[in-house]
PDB file of C-alpha atoms in Angstrom:
ATOM      1  CA  UNK Y 175      -1.086 -15.604 142.778  1.00 52.00           C
ATOM      2  CA  UNK Y 176       1.937 -13.626 143.921  1.00 60.00           C
ATOM      3  CA  UNK Y 177       3.462 -10.595 142.262  1.00 63.00           C
ATOM      4  CA  UNK Y 178       6.719 -12.580 142.029  1.00 78.00           C
ATOM      5  CA  UNK Y 179       5.126 -15.336 139.933  1.00 87.00           C
ATOM      6  CA  UNK Y 180       6.866 -15.048 136.559  1.00 92.00           C
ATOM      7  CA  UNK Y 181       6.264 -18.468 134.990  1.00 94.00           C
ATOM      8  CA  UNK Y 182       3.306 -20.849 134.856  1.00 95.00           C
ATOM      9  CA  UNK Y 183       5.270 -23.187 137.139  1.00 94.00           C
ATOM     10  CA  UNK Y 184       5.573 -20.312 139.655  1.00 94.00           C
ATOM     11  CA  UNK Y 185       1.787 -19.920 139.602  1.00 93.00           C
ATOM     12  CA  UNK Y 186       1.362 -23.606 140.412  1.00 95.00           C
ATOM     13  CA  UNK Y 187       3.852 -23.372 143.299  1.00 94.00           C
ATOM     14  CA  UNK Y 188       1.937 -20.397 144.728  1.00 94.00           C
ATOM     15  CA  UNK Y 189      -1.381 -22.241 144.446  1.00 94.00           C
ATOM     16  CA  UNK Y 190       0.163 -25.252 146.172  1.00 96.00           C
ATOM     17  CA  UNK Y 191       1.484 -23.102 149.026  1.00 96.00           C
ATOM     18  CA  UNK Y 192      -1.833 -21.266 149.448  1.00 96.00           C
ATOM     19  CA  UNK Y 193      -4.297 -24.177 149.549  1.00 97.00           C
ATOM     20  CA  UNK Y 194      -3.123 -27.587 148.315  1.00 97.00           C
ATOM     21  CA  UNK Y 195      -6.494 -29.276 148.936  1.00 98.00           C
ATOM     22  CA  UNK Y 196      -8.662 -26.951 146.857  1.00 97.00           C
ATOM     23  CA  UNK Y 197      -9.913 -28.153 143.465  1.00 96.00           C
ATOM     24  CA  UNK Y 198      -7.812 -26.823 140.599  1.00 96.00           C
ATOM     25  CA  UNK Y 199      -8.780 -28.767 137.461  1.00 96.00           C
ATOM     26  CA  UNK Y 200     -12.141 -30.328 136.678  1.00 95.00           C
ATOM     27  CA  UNK Y 201     -12.392 -32.208 133.395  1.00 96.00           C
ATOM     28  CA  UNK Y 202     -15.557 -33.506 131.774  1.00 94.00           C
ATOM     29  CA  UNK Y 203     -15.612 -35.812 128.754  1.00 90.00           C
ATOM     30  CA  UNK Y 204     -19.105 -35.587 127.302  1.00 90.00           C
ATOM     31  CA  UNK Y 205     -18.447 -38.523 124.971  1.00 85.00           C
ATOM     32  CA  UNK Y 206     -17.598 -41.005 127.742  1.00 85.00           C
ATOM     33  CA  UNK Y 207     -19.191 -39.388 130.782  1.00 88.00           C
ATOM     34  CA  UNK Y 208     -15.792 -39.247 132.507  1.00 90.00           C
ATOM     35  CA  UNK Y 209     -15.343 -36.586 135.179  1.00 93.00           C
ATOM     36  CA  UNK Y 210     -11.990 -35.953 136.835  1.00 95.00           C
ATOM     37  CA  UNK Y 211     -11.404 -33.392 139.554  1.00 96.00           C
ATOM     38  CA  UNK Y 212      -7.838 -32.729 140.648  1.00 97.00           C
ATOM     39  CA  UNK Y 213      -6.842 -30.785 143.733  1.00 98.00           C
ATOM     40  CA  UNK Y 214      -3.870 -28.456 143.550  1.00 98.00           C
ATOM     41  CA  UNK Y 215      -1.742 -31.093 145.331  1.00 98.00           C
ATOM     42  CA  UNK Y 216      -2.806 -33.922 143.023  1.00 97.00           C
ATOM     43  CA  UNK Y 217      -2.305 -31.809 139.900  1.00 98.00           C
ATOM     44  CA  UNK Y 218       1.103 -30.639 141.155  1.00 98.00           C
ATOM     45  CA  UNK Y 219       2.075 -34.287 141.740  1.00 98.00           C
ATOM     46  CA  UNK Y 220       1.171 -35.206 138.152  1.00 97.00           C
ATOM     47  CA  UNK Y 221       3.148 -32.182 136.924  1.00 98.00           C
ATOM     48  CA  UNK Y 222       6.204 -33.127 139.021  1.00 98.00           C
ATOM     49  CA  UNK Y 223       6.157 -36.717 137.770  1.00 98.00           C
ATOM     50  CA  UNK Y 224       5.762 -35.558 134.161  1.00 98.00           C
ATOM     51  CA  UNK Y 225       8.518 -32.934 134.497  1.00 98.00           C
ATOM     52  CA  UNK Y 226      10.838 -35.604 135.921  1.00 98.00           C
ATOM     53  CA  UNK Y 227       9.983 -37.854 132.957  1.00 98.00           C
ATOM     54  CA  UNK Y 228      10.741 -34.990 130.556  1.00 98.00           C
ATOM     55  CA  UNK Y 229      14.014 -33.990 132.172  1.00 98.00           C
ATOM     56  CA  UNK Y 230      15.430 -37.355 133.239  1.00 98.00           C
ATOM     57  CA  UNK Y 231      14.082 -40.065 130.936  1.00 98.00           C
ATOM     58  CA  UNK Y 232      13.473 -38.010 127.799  1.00 98.00           C
ATOM     59  CA  UNK Y 233      16.554 -35.748 128.278  1.00 98.00           C
ATOM     60  CA  UNK Y 234      14.582 -32.590 127.524  1.00 98.00           C
ATOM     61  CA  UNK Y 235      16.395 -29.320 128.178  1.00 97.00           C
ATOM     62  CA  UNK Y 236      15.369 -25.674 128.353  1.00 97.00           C
ATOM     63  CA  UNK Y 237      14.628 -24.394 124.872  1.00 97.00           C
ATOM     64  CA  UNK Y 238      13.740 -27.806 123.417  1.00 98.00           C
ATOM     65  CA  UNK Y 239      10.514 -27.863 121.385  1.00 98.00           C
ATOM     66  CA  UNK Y 240       7.664 -30.191 122.316  1.00 98.00           C
ATOM     67  CA  UNK Y 241       4.866 -30.705 119.790  1.00 98.00           C
ATOM     68  CA  UNK Y 242       1.768 -31.224 121.951  1.00 98.00           C
ATOM     69  CA  UNK Y 243      -0.761 -33.187 119.900  1.00 98.00           C
ATOM     70  CA  UNK Y 244      -3.446 -33.648 122.531  1.00 98.00           C
ATOM     71  CA  UNK Y 245      -7.081 -32.558 122.645  1.00 96.00           C
ATOM     72  CA  UNK Y 246      -8.492 -30.431 125.467  1.00 94.00           C
ATOM     73  CA  UNK Y 247      -7.946 -32.849 128.364  1.00 95.00           C
ATOM     74  CA  UNK Y 248      -6.709 -32.718 131.964  1.00 95.00           C
ATOM     75  CA  UNK Y 249      -3.520 -34.499 130.884  1.00 96.00           C
ATOM     76  CA  UNK Y 250      -2.860 -31.722 128.353  1.00 97.00           C
ATOM     77  CA  UNK Y 251      -2.804 -29.229 131.226  1.00 97.00           C
ATOM     78  CA  UNK Y 252      -0.333 -31.473 133.072  1.00 98.00           C
ATOM     79  CA  UNK Y 253       1.998 -31.529 130.069  1.00 98.00           C
ATOM     80  CA  UNK Y 254       1.815 -27.746 129.621  1.00 97.00           C
ATOM     81  CA  UNK Y 255       2.844 -27.123 133.233  1.00 97.00           C
ATOM     82  CA  UNK Y 256       5.504 -29.855 133.144  1.00 98.00           C
ATOM     83  CA  UNK Y 257       7.052 -28.332 130.026  1.00 98.00           C
ATOM     84  CA  UNK Y 258       7.058 -24.920 131.734  1.00 96.00           C
ATOM     85  CA  UNK Y 259       8.718 -26.457 134.795  1.00 97.00           C
ATOM     86  CA  UNK Y 260      11.598 -27.793 132.673  1.00 98.00           C
ATOM     87  CA  UNK Y 261      11.854 -24.779 130.349  1.00 97.00           C
ATOM     88  CA  UNK Y 262      10.668 -26.736 127.303  1.00 98.00           C
ATOM     89  CA  UNK Y 263       8.662 -24.792 124.712  1.00 98.00           C
ATOM     90  CA  UNK Y 264       5.216 -26.395 124.361  1.00 98.00           C
ATOM     91  CA  UNK Y 265       3.864 -25.944 120.832  1.00 98.00           C
ATOM     92  CA  UNK Y 266       0.159 -26.801 120.920  1.00 98.00           C
ATOM     93  CA  UNK Y 267      -0.655 -28.664 117.712  1.00 98.00           C
ATOM     94  CA  UNK Y 268       2.907 -28.016 116.533  1.00 98.00           C
ATOM     95  CA  UNK Y 269       4.708 -29.727 113.670  1.00 98.00           C
ATOM     96  CA  UNK Y 270       6.215 -32.969 115.006  1.00 98.00           C
ATOM     97  CA  UNK Y 271       8.873 -32.947 112.255  1.00 98.00           C
ATOM     98  CA  UNK Y 272      10.206 -29.629 113.608  1.00 98.00           C
ATOM     99  CA  UNK Y 273      10.045 -30.690 117.280  1.00 98.00           C
ATOM    100  CA  UNK Y 274      12.647 -32.235 119.565  1.00 98.00           C
ATOM    101  CA  UNK Y 275       9.965 -34.446 121.090  1.00 98.00           C
ATOM    102  CA  UNK Y 276       6.269 -35.105 120.641  1.00 98.00           C
ATOM    103  CA  UNK Y 277       3.402 -35.963 122.958  1.00 98.00           C
ATOM    104  CA  UNK Y 278       0.474 -37.545 121.166  1.00 98.00           C
ATOM    105  CA  UNK Y 279      -3.008 -38.761 121.890  1.00 97.00           C
ATOM    106  CA  UNK Y 280      -4.347 -41.917 120.237  1.00 97.00           C
ATOM    107  CA  UNK Y 281      -5.851 -39.999 117.306  1.00 96.00           C
ATOM    108  CA  UNK Y 282      -2.621 -38.248 116.265  1.00 98.00           C
ATOM    109  CA  UNK Y 283      -0.096 -41.106 116.413  1.00 98.00           C
ATOM    110  CA  UNK Y 284       0.454 -41.203 112.643  1.00 98.00           C
ATOM    111  CA  UNK Y 285       1.290 -37.492 112.512  1.00 98.00           C
ATOM    112  CA  UNK Y 286       3.499 -37.804 115.606  1.00 98.00           C
ATOM    113  CA  UNK Y 287       5.712 -40.371 113.883  1.00 98.00           C
ATOM    114  CA  UNK Y 288       7.259 -37.463 111.913  1.00 98.00           C
ATOM    115  CA  UNK Y 289       9.206 -36.504 115.045  1.00 98.00           C
ATOM    116  CA  UNK Y 290      12.753 -37.849 114.953  1.00 98.00           C
ATOM    117  CA  UNK Y 291      13.154 -37.300 118.700  1.00 98.00           C
ATOM    118  CA  UNK Y 292      11.451 -38.848 121.694  1.00 98.00           C
ATOM    119  CA  UNK Y 293       7.795 -39.802 121.311  1.00 98.00           C
ATOM    120  CA  UNK Y 294       5.277 -40.214 124.129  1.00 98.00           C
ATOM    121  CA  UNK Y 295       1.738 -41.483 123.636  1.00 98.00           C
ATOM    122  CA  UNK Y 296      -1.239 -40.971 125.928  1.00 97.00           C
ATOM    123  CA  UNK Y 297      -4.231 -43.287 125.724  1.00 96.00           C
ATOM    124  CA  UNK Y 298      -6.425 -40.582 127.307  1.00 94.00           C
ATOM    125  CA  UNK Y 299      -8.389 -43.304 129.048  1.00 89.00           C
ATOM    126  CA  UNK Y 300     -10.261 -42.716 132.313  1.00 82.00           C
ATOM    127  CA  UNK Y 301      -8.021 -42.346 135.372  1.00 80.00           C
ATOM    128  CA  UNK Y 302      -4.931 -41.970 133.180  1.00 84.00           C
ATOM    129  CA  UNK Y 303      -5.117 -45.595 131.975  1.00 89.00           C
ATOM    130  CA  UNK Y 304      -2.678 -47.354 129.668  1.00 94.00           C
ATOM    131  CA  UNK Y 305      -2.997 -48.400 126.064  1.00 95.00           C
ATOM    132  CA  UNK Y 306      -4.225 -51.998 125.736  1.00 93.00           C
ATOM    133  CA  UNK Y 307      -1.200 -52.455 123.423  1.00 93.00           C
ATOM    134  CA  UNK Y 308       1.436 -49.716 123.490  1.00 88.00           C
ATOM    135  CA  UNK Y 309       1.918 -48.047 120.091  1.00 96.00           C
ATOM    136  CA  UNK Y 310       5.173 -49.083 118.455  1.00 97.00           C
ATOM    137  CA  UNK Y 311       7.852 -46.398 118.597  1.00 97.00           C
ATOM    138  CA  UNK Y 312       6.265 -44.543 121.529  1.00 98.00           C
ATOM    139  CA  UNK Y 313       6.694 -44.567 125.280  1.00 97.00           C
ATOM    140  CA  UNK Y 314       3.318 -45.158 126.948  1.00 97.00           C
ATOM    141  CA  UNK Y 315       2.886 -42.246 129.354  1.00 97.00           C
ATOM    142  CA  UNK Y 316       0.690 -44.242 131.732  1.00 96.00           C
ATOM    143  CA  UNK Y 317       3.427 -46.884 132.039  1.00 96.00           C
ATOM    144  CA  UNK Y 318       6.355 -44.454 132.386  1.00 97.00           C
ATOM    145  CA  UNK Y 319       5.040 -41.701 134.672  1.00 97.00           C
ATOM    146  CA  UNK Y 320       4.003 -43.570 137.865  1.00 96.00           C
ATOM    147  CA  UNK Y 321       7.592 -44.440 138.813  1.00 97.00           C
ATOM    148  CA  UNK Y 322       8.797 -40.836 138.485  1.00 98.00           C
ATOM    149  CA  UNK Y 323       9.596 -38.701 141.530  1.00 98.00           C
ATOM    150  CA  UNK Y 324       6.869 -36.800 143.341  1.00 97.00           C
ATOM    151  CA  UNK Y 325       8.969 -33.640 143.575  1.00 97.00           C
ATOM    152  CA  UNK Y 326      10.684 -31.816 140.759  1.00 98.00           C
ATOM    153  CA  UNK Y 327      13.726 -29.575 140.658  1.00 97.00           C
ATOM    154  CA  UNK Y 328      14.964 -28.353 137.279  1.00 97.00           C
ATOM    155  CA  UNK Y 329      18.638 -28.889 136.475  1.00 96.00           C
ATOM    156  CA  UNK Y 330      18.781 -25.319 135.164  1.00 93.00           C
ATOM    157  CA  UNK Y 331      16.676 -22.357 136.329  1.00 93.00           C
ATOM    158  CA  UNK Y 332      13.819 -21.562 133.960  1.00 95.00           C
ATOM    159  CA  UNK Y 333      14.171 -18.106 132.402  1.00 96.00           C
ATOM    160  CA  UNK Y 334      10.777 -16.324 132.540  1.00 97.00           C
ATOM    161  CA  UNK Y 335      11.759 -14.313 129.460  1.00 97.00           C
ATOM    162  CA  UNK Y 336      12.533 -17.378 127.321  1.00 97.00           C
ATOM    163  CA  UNK Y 337       9.958 -18.816 124.928  1.00 97.00           C
ATOM    164  CA  UNK Y 338       7.551 -21.136 126.770  1.00 97.00           C
ATOM    165  CA  UNK Y 339       4.375 -21.605 124.762  1.00 97.00           C
ATOM    166  CA  UNK Y 340       3.267 -21.517 121.134  1.00 98.00           C
ATOM    167  CA  UNK Y 341      -0.464 -21.311 120.436  1.00 96.00           C
ATOM    168  CA  UNK Y 342      -1.726 -20.876 116.893  1.00 94.00           C
ATOM    169  CA  UNK Y 343       1.669 -19.578 115.780  1.00 94.00           C
ATOM    170  CA  UNK Y 344       1.855 -16.989 118.582  1.00 97.00           C
ATOM    171  CA  UNK Y 345       4.950 -17.531 120.737  1.00 98.00           C
ATOM    172  CA  UNK Y 346       4.831 -16.409 124.365  1.00 98.00           C
ATOM    173  CA  UNK Y 347       7.477 -16.349 127.049  1.00 97.00           C
ATOM    174  CA  UNK Y 348       6.692 -17.701 130.498  1.00 97.00           C
ATOM    175  CA  UNK Y 349       6.274 -14.140 131.800  1.00 97.00           C
ATOM    176  CA  UNK Y 350       3.982 -13.225 128.903  1.00 97.00           C
ATOM    177  CA  UNK Y 351       1.896 -16.348 129.573  1.00 96.00           C
ATOM    178  CA  UNK Y 352       1.494 -15.323 133.225  1.00 95.00           C
ATOM    179  CA  UNK Y 353       0.653 -11.711 132.306  1.00 95.00           C
ATOM    180  CA  UNK Y 354      -1.906 -12.919 129.782  1.00 94.00           C
ATOM    181  CA  UNK Y 355      -3.429 -15.308 132.338  1.00 91.00           C
ATOM    182  CA  UNK Y 356      -3.766 -12.449 134.839  1.00 90.00           C
ATOM    183  CA  UNK Y 357      -5.405 -10.207 132.231  1.00 95.00           C
ATOM    184  CA  UNK Y 358      -7.765 -12.936 131.014  1.00 94.00           C
ATOM    185  CA  UNK Y 359      -8.697 -13.916 134.596  1.00 92.00           C
ATOM    186  CA  UNK Y 360      -9.486 -10.274 135.395  1.00 93.00           C
ATOM    187  CA  UNK Y 361     -11.695  -9.937 132.325  1.00 96.00           C
ATOM    188  CA  UNK Y 362     -13.736 -12.912 133.594  1.00 95.00           C
ATOM    189  CA  UNK Y 363     -13.916 -11.529 137.130  1.00 94.00           C
ATOM    190  CA  UNK Y 364     -11.561 -14.181 138.517  1.00 87.00           C
ATOM    191  CA  UNK Y 365      -8.867 -13.506 141.085  1.00 75.00           C
TER     192      UNK Y 365
END
């Protein structure tokens, strides 16, 4: 982590520059027994592909609102960092009817249909697998993301002082998210 890191996407870039091979995300699904461990480089690749999907295929722009209707999952972390990379405000559990686009897991598809904008569905299957039958009215993330570019450059610079994340009604800027992460990491004895 560098003192110049002002957004979550900056933190990921610093981690990638420092040690791309080190484990960054480990996900366990107690219900299925799935375990996924992603290195910094692998996670950054998923984030780049997802950010390219957001910016290019879904036409998301800085300030757009994304209702993130996903459970705690490694793909949720990917979407949070991808949204930050584009400048899209990720509203965890947000109202799809008030969002510009929605990202939904299989259990929240009905609620996600309230979004009048772009809709993306994640099957949340092991190894990022596809839906057996894609849900009508949704882009299947596992079908759309593999063809996206492995590097991402935003069309517009992301303002660290712009809204970036909404959690339980609390809205944070990118800089506030980074400051909070630093504080929380310190309270747990993490560097």
